[in-house]
PDB file of C-alpha atoms in Angstrom:
ATOM      1  CA  MET A   1     130.126 130.976 129.013  1.00  0.00           C
ATOM      2  CA  SER A   2     133.780 132.035 128.739  1.00  0.00           C
ATOM      3  CA  ASN A   3     134.742 134.521 126.069  1.00  0.00           C
ATOM      4  CA  GLN A   4     136.630 131.818 124.259  1.00  0.00           C
ATOM      5  CA  GLU A   5     133.557 129.603 123.851  1.00  0.00           C
ATOM      6  CA  THR A   6     132.767 129.792 120.220  1.00  0.00           C
ATOM      7  CA  THR A   7     129.817 129.218 117.965  1.00  0.00           C
ATOM      8  CA  ALA A   8     131.567 127.849 114.944  1.00  0.00           C
ATOM      9  CA  ASN A   9     134.743 129.969 115.170  1.00  0.00           C
ATOM     10  CA  PHE A  10     132.908 133.003 116.597  1.00  0.00           C
ATOM     11  CA  THR A  11     133.928 133.979 120.111  1.00  0.00           C
ATOM     12  CA  THR A  12     131.210 135.272 122.397  1.00  0.00           C
ATOM     13  CA  ALA A  13     132.782 138.686 122.308  1.00  0.00           C
ATOM     14  CA  GLU A  14     132.694 138.691 118.484  1.00  0.00           C
ATOM     15  CA  MET A  15     129.055 137.635 118.534  1.00  0.00           C
ATOM     16  CA  GLU A  16     128.112 140.343 121.042  1.00  0.00           C
ATOM     17  CA  GLU A  17     129.967 142.916 118.919  1.00  0.00           C
ATOM     18  CA  THR A  18     128.234 141.756 115.713  1.00  0.00           C
ATOM     19  CA  ILE A  19     124.836 141.856 117.431  1.00  0.00           C
ATOM     20  CA  ALA A  20     125.479 145.347 118.807  1.00  0.00           C
ATOM     21  CA  ARG A  21     126.687 146.644 115.418  1.00  0.00           C
ATOM     22  CA  ILE A  22     123.675 145.302 113.479  1.00  0.00           C
ATOM     23  CA  SER A  23     121.239 146.320 116.210  1.00  0.00           C
ATOM     24  CA  SER A  24     122.398 149.921 115.865  1.00  0.00           C
ATOM     25  CA  HIS A  25     120.873 150.174 112.389  1.00  0.00           C
ATOM     26  CA  LYS A  26     117.559 152.006 112.294  1.00  0.00           C
ATOM     27  CA  GLY A  27     114.554 149.700 112.019  1.00  0.00           C
ATOM     28  CA  VAL A  28     116.378 146.642 113.370  1.00  0.00           C
ATOM     29  CA  GLU A  29     114.211 145.090 116.072  1.00  0.00           C
ATOM     30  CA  GLY A  30     116.517 142.257 117.041  1.00  0.00           C
ATOM     31  CA  VAL A  31     119.457 140.065 116.053  1.00  0.00           C
ATOM     32  CA  MET A  32     120.098 136.407 116.698  1.00  0.00           C
ATOM     33  CA  ILE A  33     123.248 134.348 116.086  1.00  0.00           C
ATOM     34  CA  MET A  34     122.994 130.636 116.583  1.00  0.00           C
ATOM     35  CA  ASN A  35     124.835 127.529 115.565  1.00  0.00           C
ATOM     36  CA  ARG A  36     123.190 125.491 112.821  1.00  0.00           C
ATOM     37  CA  GLU A  37     121.541 123.145 115.338  1.00  0.00           C
ATOM     38  CA  ALA A  38     120.303 126.153 117.323  1.00  0.00           C
ATOM     39  CA  CYS A  39     121.535 124.729 120.602  1.00  0.00           C
ATOM     40  CA  ARG A  40     123.694 127.807 121.226  1.00  0.00           C
ATOM     41  CA  CYS A  41     122.109 131.168 120.590  1.00  0.00           C
ATOM     42  CA  HIS A  42     123.006 134.791 121.278  1.00  0.00           C
ATOM     43  CA  HIS A  43     120.347 137.406 120.703  1.00  0.00           C
ATOM     44  CA  SER A  44     119.235 140.937 121.368  1.00  0.00           C
ATOM     45  CA  ILE A  45     115.513 140.199 121.125  1.00  0.00           C
ATOM     46  CA  ASP A  46     113.211 140.834 124.061  1.00  0.00           C
ATOM     47  CA  LEU A  47     112.558 137.130 124.718  1.00  0.00           C
ATOM     48  CA  ASP A  48     112.979 134.918 127.759  1.00  0.00           C
ATOM     49  CA  GLU A  49     115.366 131.980 127.369  1.00  0.00           C
ATOM     50  CA  ASP A  50     112.627 129.426 126.695  1.00  0.00           C
ATOM     51  CA  LYS A  51     111.129 131.540 123.931  1.00  0.00           C
ATOM     52  CA  ALA A  52     114.576 132.246 122.510  1.00  0.00           C
ATOM     53  CA  LYS A  53     115.170 128.484 122.329  1.00  0.00           C
ATOM     54  CA  THR A  54     111.799 127.905 120.654  1.00  0.00           C
ATOM     55  CA  HIS A  55     112.367 130.643 118.109  1.00  0.00           C
ATOM     56  CA  SER A  56     115.941 129.639 117.304  1.00  0.00           C
ATOM     57  CA  ALA A  57     114.933 125.989 116.906  1.00  0.00           C
ATOM     58  CA  ALA A  58     112.098 126.974 114.527  1.00  0.00           C
ATOM     59  CA  LEU A  59     114.418 129.237 112.501  1.00  0.00           C
ATOM     60  CA  SER A  60     117.079 126.542 112.364  1.00  0.00           C
ATOM     61  CA  GLU A  61     114.518 124.031 111.065  1.00  0.00           C
ATOM     62  CA  LEU A  62     113.213 126.533 108.494  1.00  0.00           C
ATOM     63  CA  THR A  63     116.761 127.128 107.262  1.00  0.00           C
ATOM     64  CA  ALA A  64     117.387 123.393 106.970  1.00  0.00           C
ATOM     65  CA  LYS A  65     114.120 122.932 105.051  1.00  0.00           C
ATOM     66  CA  ALA A  66     114.944 125.792 102.664  1.00  0.00           C
ATOM     67  CA  SER A  67     118.393 124.260 102.073  1.00  0.00           C
ATOM     68  CA  HIS A  68     116.684 120.949 101.333  1.00  0.00           C
ATOM     69  CA  ILE A  69     114.393 122.560  98.731  1.00  0.00           C
ATOM     70  CA  VAL A  70     117.331 124.292  97.032  1.00  0.00           C
ATOM     71  CA  GLY A  71     119.087 120.913  96.904  1.00  0.00           C
ATOM     72  CA  LEU A  72     115.970 119.208  95.490  1.00  0.00           C
ATOM     73  CA  LEU A  73     116.049 121.521  92.475  1.00  0.00           C
ATOM     74  CA  ASN A  74     119.820 121.221  91.997  1.00  0.00           C
ATOM     75  CA  ARG A  75     122.169 119.175  94.153  1.00  0.00           C
ATOM     76  CA  ASP A  76     125.086 121.526  93.420  1.00  0.00           C
ATOM     77  CA  ASP A  77     123.209 124.609  94.494  1.00  0.00           C
ATOM     78  CA  GLU A  78     123.393 126.176  97.981  1.00  0.00           C
ATOM     79  CA  LEU A  79     121.092 128.348 100.063  1.00  0.00           C
ATOM     80  CA  THR A  80     122.582 131.819 100.554  1.00  0.00           C
ATOM     81  CA  PHE A  81     119.741 133.902 102.035  1.00  0.00           C
ATOM     82  CA  LEU A  82     116.163 133.646 103.238  1.00  0.00           C
ATOM     83  CA  ARG A  83     113.755 136.574 103.543  1.00  0.00           C
ATOM     84  CA  ILE A  84     110.460 136.125 105.376  1.00  0.00           C
ATOM     85  CA  ARG A  85     108.116 139.053 104.921  1.00  0.00           C
ATOM     86  CA  SER A  86     105.025 139.499 107.029  1.00  0.00           C
ATOM     87  CA  LYS A  87     102.525 142.330 107.471  1.00  0.00           C
ATOM     88  CA  GLN A  88     104.475 143.769 110.397  1.00  0.00           C
ATOM     89  CA  ARG A  89     108.133 142.866 109.897  1.00  0.00           C
ATOM     90  CA  GLU A  90     110.846 141.243 107.863  1.00  0.00           C
ATOM     91  CA  ILE A  91     112.955 138.327 109.081  1.00  0.00           C
ATOM     92  CA  MET A  92     116.247 137.935 107.262  1.00  0.00           C
ATOM     93  CA  VAL A  93     118.176 134.700 107.659  1.00  0.00           C
ATOM     94  CA  SER A  94     121.770 134.437 106.540  1.00  0.00           C
ATOM     95  CA  PRO A  95     123.089 130.891 106.864  1.00  0.00           C
ATOM     96  CA  ASP A  96     126.839 130.340 107.017  1.00  0.00           C
ATOM     97  CA  LYS A  97     128.948 127.177 107.418  1.00  0.00           C
ATOM     98  CA  GLY A  98     128.656 126.839 111.190  1.00  0.00           C
ATOM     99  CA  PHE A  99     126.119 129.435 112.237  1.00  0.00           C
ATOM    100  CA  ILE A 100     122.969 131.281 111.251  1.00  0.00           C
ATOM    101  CA  LEU A 101     122.532 135.034 111.534  1.00  0.00           C
ATOM    102  CA  VAL A 102     118.938 136.245 111.898  1.00  0.00           C
ATOM    103  CA  VAL A 103     117.873 139.895 111.780  1.00  0.00           C
ATOM    104  CA  LEU A 104     114.340 141.085 112.594  1.00  0.00           C
ATOM    105  CA  GLN A 105     113.547 144.390 110.942  1.00  0.00           C
ATOM    106  CA  ASN A 106     110.653 146.822 110.653  1.00  0.00           C
ATOM    107  CA  PRO A 107     110.587 147.410 106.867  1.00  0.00           C
ATOM    108  CA  ASN A 108     108.591 150.626 107.266  1.00  0.00           C
ATOM    109  CA  VAL A 109     111.457 152.416 109.050  1.00  0.00           C
ATOM    110  CA  SER A 110     113.844 153.801 106.434  1.00  0.00           C
ATOM    111  CA  GLU A 111     117.626 154.011 107.037  1.00  0.00           C
ATOM    112  CA  GLU A 112     118.010 157.839 106.300  1.00  0.00           C
TER     113      GLU A 112
ATOM    114  CA  MET B   1      90.490 117.498  85.694  1.00  0.00           C
ATOM    115  CA  SER B   2      87.522 119.542  84.361  1.00  0.00           C
ATOM    116  CA  ASN B   3      88.049 123.238  83.757  1.00  0.00           C
ATOM    117  CA  GLN B   4      85.723 123.998  86.572  1.00  0.00           C
ATOM    118  CA  GLU B   5      87.801 122.116  89.152  1.00  0.00           C
ATOM    119  CA  THR B   6      89.292 124.794  91.274  1.00  0.00           C
ATOM    120  CA  THR B   7      92.232 125.252  93.576  1.00  0.00           C
ATOM    121  CA  ALA B   8      90.692 127.555  96.110  1.00  0.00           C
ATOM    122  CA  ASN B   9      88.480 129.599  93.700  1.00  0.00           C
ATOM    123  CA  PHE B  10      90.957 129.344  90.827  1.00  0.00           C
ATOM    124  CA  THR B  11      89.717 127.430  87.807  1.00  0.00           C
ATOM    125  CA  THR B  12      92.235 125.323  85.919  1.00  0.00           C
ATOM    126  CA  ALA B  13      92.010 127.699  82.986  1.00  0.00           C
ATOM    127  CA  GLU B  14      92.804 130.659  85.260  1.00  0.00           C
ATOM    128  CA  MET B  15      95.757 128.805  86.732  1.00  0.00           C
ATOM    129  CA  GLU B  16      97.128 127.889  83.293  1.00  0.00           C
ATOM    130  CA  GLU B  17      96.708 131.504  82.168  1.00  0.00           C
ATOM    131  CA  THR B  18      98.489 132.825  85.301  1.00  0.00           C
ATOM    132  CA  ILE B  19     101.320 130.331  84.834  1.00  0.00           C
ATOM    133  CA  ALA B  20     101.710 131.256  81.151  1.00  0.00           C
ATOM    134  CA  ARG B  21     101.685 134.998  81.914  1.00  0.00           C
ATOM    135  CA  ILE B  22     104.326 134.772  84.669  1.00  0.00           C
ATOM    136  CA  SER B  23     106.415 132.284  82.690  1.00  0.00           C
ATOM    137  CA  SER B  24     106.678 134.808  79.849  1.00  0.00           C
ATOM    138  CA  HIS B  25     108.812 137.123  82.001  1.00  0.00           C
ATOM    139  CA  LYS B  26     112.519 136.960  81.221  1.00  0.00           C
ATOM    140  CA  GLY B  27     114.505 134.948  83.741  1.00  0.00           C
ATOM    141  CA  VAL B  28     111.515 132.969  85.017  1.00  0.00           C
ATOM    142  CA  GLU B  29     112.453 129.300  85.043  1.00  0.00           C
ATOM    143  CA  GLY B  30     109.162 127.903  86.287  1.00  0.00           C
ATOM    144  CA  VAL B  31     105.883 128.611  88.035  1.00  0.00           C
ATOM    145  CA  MET B  32     103.881 126.461  90.431  1.00  0.00           C
ATOM    146  CA  ILE B  33     100.387 127.018  91.828  1.00  0.00           C
ATOM    147  CA  MET B  34      99.214 124.651  94.512  1.00  0.00           C
ATOM    148  CA  ASN B  35      96.628 124.549  97.220  1.00  0.00           C
ATOM    149  CA  ARG B  36      97.943 125.079 100.746  1.00  0.00           C
ATOM    150  CA  GLU B  37      98.155 121.328 101.403  1.00  0.00           C
ATOM    151  CA  ALA B  38      99.992 120.863  98.095  1.00  0.00           C
ATOM    152  CA  CYS B  39      97.755 118.002  97.083  1.00  0.00           C
ATOM    153  CA  ARG B  40      96.738 119.817  93.877  1.00  0.00           C
ATOM    154  CA  CYS B  41      99.487 121.479  91.906  1.00  0.00           C
ATOM    155  CA  HIS B  42      99.816 123.062  88.466  1.00  0.00           C
ATOM    156  CA  HIS B  43     103.274 123.918  87.256  1.00  0.00           C
ATOM    157  CA  SER B  44     105.397 124.792  84.281  1.00  0.00           C
ATOM    158  CA  ILE B  45     108.605 123.305  85.676  1.00  0.00           C
ATOM    159  CA  ASP B  46     110.401 120.502  83.868  1.00  0.00           C
ATOM    160  CA  LEU B  47     109.588 117.878  86.530  1.00  0.00           C
ATOM    161  CA  ASP B  48     107.866 114.506  86.408  1.00  0.00           C
ATOM    162  CA  GLU B  49     104.723 114.161  88.512  1.00  0.00           C
ATOM    163  CA  ASP B  50     106.444 112.440  91.425  1.00  0.00           C
ATOM    164  CA  LYS B  51     109.074 115.156  91.660  1.00  0.00           C
ATOM    165  CA  ALA B  52     106.419 117.835  91.306  1.00  0.00           C
ATOM    166  CA  LYS B  53     104.597 116.299  94.273  1.00  0.00           C
ATOM    167  CA  THR B  54     107.798 116.131  96.332  1.00  0.00           C
ATOM    168  CA  HIS B  55     108.703 119.722  95.573  1.00  0.00           C
ATOM    169  CA  SER B  56     105.218 121.105  96.176  1.00  0.00           C
ATOM    170  CA  ALA B  57     104.930 119.218  99.476  1.00  0.00           C
ATOM    171  CA  ALA B  58     108.309 120.578 100.618  1.00  0.00           C
ATOM    172  CA  LEU B  59     107.353 124.129  99.593  1.00  0.00           C
ATOM    173  CA  SER B  60     103.993 123.819 101.306  1.00  0.00           C
ATOM    174  CA  GLU B  61     105.697 122.669 104.525  1.00  0.00           C
ATOM    175  CA  LEU B  62     108.236 125.491 104.303  1.00  0.00           C
ATOM    176  CA  THR B  63     105.432 128.016 103.921  1.00  0.00           C
ATOM    177  CA  ALA B  64     103.597 126.575 106.917  1.00  0.00           C
ATOM    178  CA  LYS B  65     106.766 126.707 109.013  1.00  0.00           C
ATOM    179  CA  ALA B  66     107.464 130.317 108.007  1.00  0.00           C
ATOM    180  CA  SER B  67     103.868 131.222 108.936  1.00  0.00           C
ATOM    181  CA  HIS B  68     104.400 129.539 112.283  1.00  0.00           C
ATOM    182  CA  ILE B  69     107.548 131.580 112.962  1.00  0.00           C
ATOM    183  CA  VAL B  70     105.778 134.824 112.055  1.00  0.00           C
ATOM    184  CA  GLY B  71     103.004 133.848 114.478  1.00  0.00           C
ATOM    185  CA  LEU B  72     105.525 132.988 117.224  1.00  0.00           C
ATOM    186  CA  LEU B  73     106.804 136.556 117.162  1.00  0.00           C
ATOM    187  CA  ASN B  74     103.334 138.097 117.002  1.00  0.00           C
ATOM    188  CA  ARG B  75     100.065 136.212 116.889  1.00  0.00           C
ATOM    189  CA  ASP B  76      98.342 139.008 114.942  1.00  0.00           C
ATOM    190  CA  ASP B  77     100.964 139.063 112.210  1.00  0.00           C
ATOM    191  CA  GLU B  78     100.687 137.171 108.903  1.00  0.00           C
ATOM    192  CA  LEU B  79     103.193 135.819 106.391  1.00  0.00           C
ATOM    193  CA  THR B  80     102.958 137.719 103.085  1.00  0.00           C
ATOM    194  CA  PHE B  81     106.026 136.626 101.103  1.00  0.00           C
ATOM    195  CA  LEU B  82     109.003 134.275 101.259  1.00  0.00           C
ATOM    196  CA  ARG B  83     112.189 134.680  99.210  1.00  0.00           C
ATOM    197  CA  ILE B  84     114.715 131.848  99.088  1.00  0.00           C
ATOM    198  CA  ARG B  85     117.975 132.883  97.483  1.00  0.00           C
ATOM    199  CA  SER B  86     120.580 130.353  96.456  1.00  0.00           C
ATOM    200  CA  LYS B  87     123.773 130.555  94.438  1.00  0.00           C
ATOM    201  CA  GLN B  88     121.971 129.674  91.216  1.00  0.00           C
ATOM    202  CA  ARG B  89     118.379 130.889  91.557  1.00  0.00           C
ATOM    203  CA  GLU B  90     115.702 132.629  93.523  1.00  0.00           C
ATOM    204  CA  ILE B  91     112.521 130.923  94.697  1.00  0.00           C
ATOM    205  CA  MET B  92     109.689 133.312  95.485  1.00  0.00           C
ATOM    206  CA  VAL B  93     106.713 132.042  97.451  1.00  0.00           C
ATOM    207  CA  SER B  94     103.521 134.058  97.672  1.00  0.00           C
ATOM    208  CA  PRO B  95     100.998 132.465 100.015  1.00  0.00           C
ATOM    209  CA  ASP B  96      97.341 133.386  99.664  1.00  0.00           C
ATOM    210  CA  LYS B  97      94.214 132.207 101.512  1.00  0.00           C
ATOM    211  CA  GLY B  98      93.676 128.969  99.633  1.00  0.00           C
ATOM    212  CA  PHE B  99      96.727 128.569  97.439  1.00  0.00           C
ATOM    213  CA  ILE B 100     100.447 129.177  97.138  1.00  0.00           C
ATOM    214  CA  LEU B 101     102.118 130.695  94.104  1.00  0.00           C
ATOM    215  CA  VAL B 102     105.777 129.760  93.593  1.00  0.00           C
ATOM    216  CA  VAL B 103     108.057 131.327  90.984  1.00  0.00           C
ATOM    217  CA  LEU B 104     111.568 130.048  90.216  1.00  0.00           C
ATOM    218  CA  GLN B 105     113.761 132.737  88.737  1.00  0.00           C
ATOM    219  CA  ASN B 106     117.321 133.194  87.538  1.00  0.00           C
ATOM    220  CA  PRO B 107     118.266 136.442  89.302  1.00  0.00           C
ATOM    221  CA  ASN B 108     121.157 137.057  86.912  1.00  0.00           C
ATOM    222  CA  VAL B 109     118.830 137.572  83.925  1.00  0.00           C
ATOM    223  CA  SER B 110     117.617 141.160  83.928  1.00  0.00           C
ATOM    224  CA  GLU B 111     114.113 142.103  82.683  1.00  0.00           C
ATOM    225  CA  GLU B 112     115.239 144.776  80.078  1.00  0.00           C
TER     226      GLU B 112
END
Protein backbone atom coordinates (compact mmCIF):
# COMPACT_ATOMS: atom_id res chain seq x y z
CA MET A 1 0.00 0.00 0.00
CA SER A 2 1.69 3.21 -1.17
CA ASN A 3 2.09 6.04 1.29
CA GLN A 4 -0.41 8.06 -0.66
CA GLU A 5 -3.19 5.49 -0.23
CA THR A 6 -5.57 7.08 2.14
CA THR A 7 -8.28 6.02 4.51
CA ALA A 8 -10.63 8.92 4.14
CA ASN A 9 -8.01 11.67 3.69
CA PHE A 10 -5.49 9.98 6.01
CA THR A 11 -2.28 8.87 4.35
CA THR A 12 -0.73 5.64 5.57
CA ALA A 13 2.14 7.58 7.03
CA GLU A 14 -0.28 9.80 8.99
CA MET A 15 -2.11 6.74 10.27
CA GLU A 16 1.12 5.04 11.34
CA GLU A 17 2.20 8.25 13.10
CA THR A 18 -1.16 8.60 14.88
CA ILE A 19 -1.04 4.95 15.97
CA ALA A 20 2.52 5.31 17.26
CA ARG A 21 1.70 8.53 19.15
CA ILE A 22 -1.39 7.08 20.88
CA SER A 23 0.32 3.76 21.54
CA SER A 24 3.04 5.57 23.48
CA HIS A 25 0.58 6.51 26.23
CA LYS A 26 0.84 4.35 29.33
CA GLY A 27 -1.90 1.73 29.59
CA VAL A 28 -2.70 1.74 25.86
CA GLU A 29 -2.77 -1.86 24.67
CA GLY A 30 -3.51 -1.21 21.03
CA VAL A 31 -4.81 1.24 18.43
CA MET A 32 -6.84 0.64 15.31
CA ILE A 33 -7.76 3.05 12.50
CA MET A 34 -10.19 1.83 9.92
CA ASN A 35 -12.50 3.26 7.34
CA ARG A 36 -16.18 3.22 8.25
CA GLU A 37 -16.79 -0.02 6.34
CA ALA A 38 -13.76 -1.59 8.04
CA CYS A 39 -12.35 -2.87 4.77
CA ARG A 40 -9.10 -0.96 5.33
CA CYS A 41 -7.56 -1.15 8.76
CA HIS A 42 -4.26 -0.16 10.34
CA HIS A 43 -3.54 -1.37 13.84
CA SER A 44 -0.92 -1.94 16.48
CA ILE A 45 -2.73 -4.83 18.17
CA ASP A 46 -1.12 -8.25 18.40
CA LEU A 47 -3.57 -9.88 15.96
CA ASP A 48 -3.13 -11.80 12.73
CA GLU A 49 -4.76 -10.29 9.64
CA ASP A 50 -7.84 -12.52 9.79
CA LYS A 51 -8.51 -11.61 13.41
CA ALA A 52 -7.85 -7.95 12.68
CA LYS A 53 -10.49 -8.11 9.94
CA THR A 54 -12.97 -9.84 12.25
CA HIS A 55 -12.43 -7.34 15.03
CA SER A 56 -12.58 -4.28 12.79
CA ALA A 57 -15.76 -5.54 11.11
CA ALA A 58 -17.39 -6.13 14.52
CA LEU A 59 -16.34 -2.67 15.76
CA SER A 60 -17.56 -1.05 12.56
CA GLU A 61 -20.95 -2.75 12.95
CA LEU A 62 -21.16 -1.74 16.62
CA THR A 63 -20.43 1.87 15.67
CA ALA A 64 -23.11 1.80 12.98
CA LYS A 65 -25.63 0.32 15.43
CA ALA A 66 -24.82 2.95 18.08
CA SER A 67 -25.25 5.68 15.45
CA HIS A 68 -28.61 4.15 14.55
CA ILE A 69 -29.77 4.24 18.19
CA VAL A 70 -28.71 7.88 18.57
CA GLY A 71 -30.69 8.66 15.41
CA LEU A 72 -33.74 6.75 16.70
CA LEU A 73 -33.94 9.06 19.70
CA ASN A 74 -33.32 12.22 17.66
CA ARG A 75 -32.73 12.36 13.92
CA ASP A 76 -30.62 15.52 14.24
CA ASP A 77 -28.30 14.03 16.80
CA GLU A 78 -24.93 12.39 16.01
CA LEU A 79 -22.76 9.78 17.69
CA THR A 80 -19.51 11.32 18.94
CA PHE A 81 -17.94 8.64 21.16
CA LEU A 82 -18.45 5.09 22.36
CA ARG A 83 -16.88 3.61 25.49
CA ILE A 84 -17.05 -0.14 26.10
CA ARG A 85 -15.94 -1.11 29.58
CA SER A 86 -15.23 -4.69 30.53
CA LYS A 87 -13.67 -6.34 33.58
CA GLN A 88 -10.22 -6.29 32.00
CA ARG A 89 -10.08 -3.33 29.63
CA GLU A 90 -11.70 -0.32 28.06
CA ILE A 91 -12.39 0.02 24.34
CA MET A 92 -12.82 3.59 23.17
CA VAL A 93 -14.32 4.22 19.75
CA SER A 94 -14.12 7.63 18.14
CA PRO A 95 -16.07 7.76 14.89
CA ASP A 96 -15.24 10.48 12.37
CA LYS A 97 -16.62 11.26 8.89
CA GLY A 98 -14.59 8.71 6.95
CA PHE A 99 -12.83 6.62 9.56
CA ILE A 100 -13.07 5.12 13.02
CA LEU A 101 -10.33 5.35 15.63
CA VAL A 102 -10.32 2.57 18.24
CA VAL A 103 -8.09 2.53 21.33
CA LEU A 104 -7.79 -0.47 23.67
CA GLN A 105 -6.69 0.55 27.13
CA ASN A 106 -6.00 -1.05 30.50
CA PRO A 107 -7.97 1.28 32.82
CA ASN A 108 -6.01 0.12 35.87
CA VAL A 109 -2.74 1.63 34.59
CA SER A 110 -2.67 5.32 35.50
CA GLU A 111 -1.00 7.94 33.25
CA GLU A 112 1.40 9.43 35.96
CA MET B 1 -48.79 -7.53 34.52
CA SER B 2 -49.05 -8.64 38.19
CA ASN B 3 -46.62 -7.14 40.67
CA GLN B 4 -45.01 -10.49 41.06
CA GLU B 5 -44.12 -10.78 37.36
CA THR B 6 -40.41 -10.37 37.27
CA THR B 7 -37.76 -9.37 34.80
CA ALA B 8 -34.98 -11.63 35.93
CA ASN B 9 -35.69 -11.51 39.71
CA PHE B 10 -36.92 -7.92 39.61
CA THR B 11 -40.57 -7.45 40.53
CA THR B 12 -42.50 -4.78 38.67
CA ALA B 13 -42.70 -2.73 41.84
CA GLU B 14 -38.91 -2.89 42.25
CA MET B 15 -38.43 -1.84 38.64
CA GLU B 16 -40.83 1.10 38.99
CA GLU B 17 -39.07 2.15 42.20
CA THR B 18 -35.62 1.92 40.53
CA ILE B 19 -36.85 3.91 37.54
CA ALA B 20 -38.37 6.60 39.78
CA ARG B 21 -35.21 6.86 41.91
CA ILE B 22 -32.85 7.22 38.92
CA SER B 23 -35.25 9.54 37.10
CA SER B 24 -35.14 11.94 40.05
CA HIS B 25 -31.48 12.76 39.35
CA LYS B 26 -30.97 16.08 37.58
CA GLY B 27 -30.24 15.72 33.88
CA VAL B 28 -31.76 12.24 33.57
CA GLU B 29 -34.10 12.24 30.59
CA GLY B 30 -35.32 8.66 30.86
CA VAL B 31 -34.70 5.21 32.27
CA MET B 32 -35.35 1.80 30.74
CA ILE B 33 -35.12 -1.64 32.35
CA MET B 34 -35.50 -4.62 30.08
CA ASN B 35 -34.65 -8.27 30.09
CA ARG B 36 -31.66 -9.26 27.95
CA GLU B 37 -33.88 -10.22 25.00
CA ALA B 38 -35.74 -6.90 25.33
CA CYS B 39 -39.10 -8.60 25.16
CA ARG B 40 -40.11 -7.11 28.53
CA CYS B 41 -39.33 -3.47 29.11
CA HIS B 42 -40.25 -0.85 31.70
CA HIS B 43 -39.35 2.73 30.97
CA SER B 44 -39.94 6.33 31.86
CA ILE B 45 -39.17 7.70 28.40
CA ASP B 46 -41.77 9.62 26.44
CA LEU B 47 -42.24 6.89 23.81
CA ASP B 48 -45.25 4.96 22.57
CA GLU B 49 -45.13 1.19 23.03
CA ASP B 50 -44.02 0.45 19.47
CA LYS B 51 -41.13 2.89 19.72
CA ALA B 52 -40.23 1.56 23.15
CA LYS B 53 -40.02 -1.93 21.65
CA THR B 54 -37.89 -0.71 18.74
CA HIS B 55 -35.51 1.15 21.01
CA SER B 56 -35.19 -1.65 23.56
CA ALA B 57 -34.56 -4.21 20.81
CA ALA B 58 -31.85 -2.01 19.29
CA LEU B 59 -30.23 -1.44 22.70
CA SER B 60 -30.39 -5.14 23.49
CA GLU B 61 -28.69 -5.96 20.17
CA LEU B 62 -26.03 -3.30 20.77
CA THR B 63 -25.30 -4.76 24.19
CA ALA B 64 -25.01 -8.26 22.75
CA LYS B 65 -22.65 -7.03 20.04
CA ALA B 66 -20.48 -5.17 22.56
CA SER B 67 -20.33 -8.35 24.69
CA HIS B 68 -19.28 -10.27 21.60
CA ILE B 69 -16.44 -7.83 20.89
CA VAL B 70 -15.21 -8.02 24.49
CA GLY B 71 -15.23 -11.82 24.16
CA LEU B 72 -13.36 -11.67 20.82
CA LEU B 73 -10.45 -9.94 22.52
CA ASN B 74 -10.49 -12.24 25.55
CA ARG B 75 -12.91 -15.08 26.15
CA ASP B 76 -12.64 -14.71 29.94
CA ASP B 77 -13.52 -11.03 29.90
CA GLU B 78 -17.04 -9.64 30.44
CA LEU B 79 -18.83 -6.45 29.40
CA THR B 80 -19.60 -4.28 32.45
CA PHE B 81 -20.71 -0.93 31.02
CA LEU B 82 -21.40 0.83 27.73
CA ARG B 83 -21.43 4.61 27.26
CA ILE B 84 -22.78 6.09 24.03
CA ARG B 85 -22.06 9.79 23.73
CA SER B 86 -23.74 11.93 21.11
CA LYS B 87 -23.89 15.66 20.49
CA GLN B 88 -27.09 16.02 22.50
CA ARG B 89 -27.09 13.26 25.13
CA GLU B 90 -25.41 10.34 26.79
CA ILE B 91 -26.86 6.83 26.82
CA MET B 92 -25.50 4.63 29.59
CA VAL B 93 -26.08 0.89 29.40
CA SER B 94 -25.46 -1.33 32.40
CA PRO B 95 -25.89 -5.00 31.56
CA ASP B 96 -26.56 -7.45 34.37
CA LYS B 97 -27.19 -11.22 34.39
CA GLY B 98 -30.85 -11.14 33.46
CA PHE B 99 -31.60 -7.54 32.61
CA ILE B 100 -30.23 -4.35 31.11
CA LEU B 101 -30.53 -0.94 32.71
CA VAL B 102 -30.42 2.03 30.32
CA VAL B 103 -30.24 5.67 31.41
CA LEU B 104 -30.59 8.60 29.00
CA GLN B 105 -28.92 11.72 30.32
CA ASN B 106 -28.27 15.29 29.26
CA PRO B 107 -24.55 15.61 30.02
CA ASN B 108 -24.73 19.40 30.03
CA VAL B 109 -26.93 19.48 33.15
CA SER B 110 -24.72 19.24 36.22
CA GLU B 111 -25.88 17.45 39.40
CA GLU B 112 -25.25 20.40 41.86
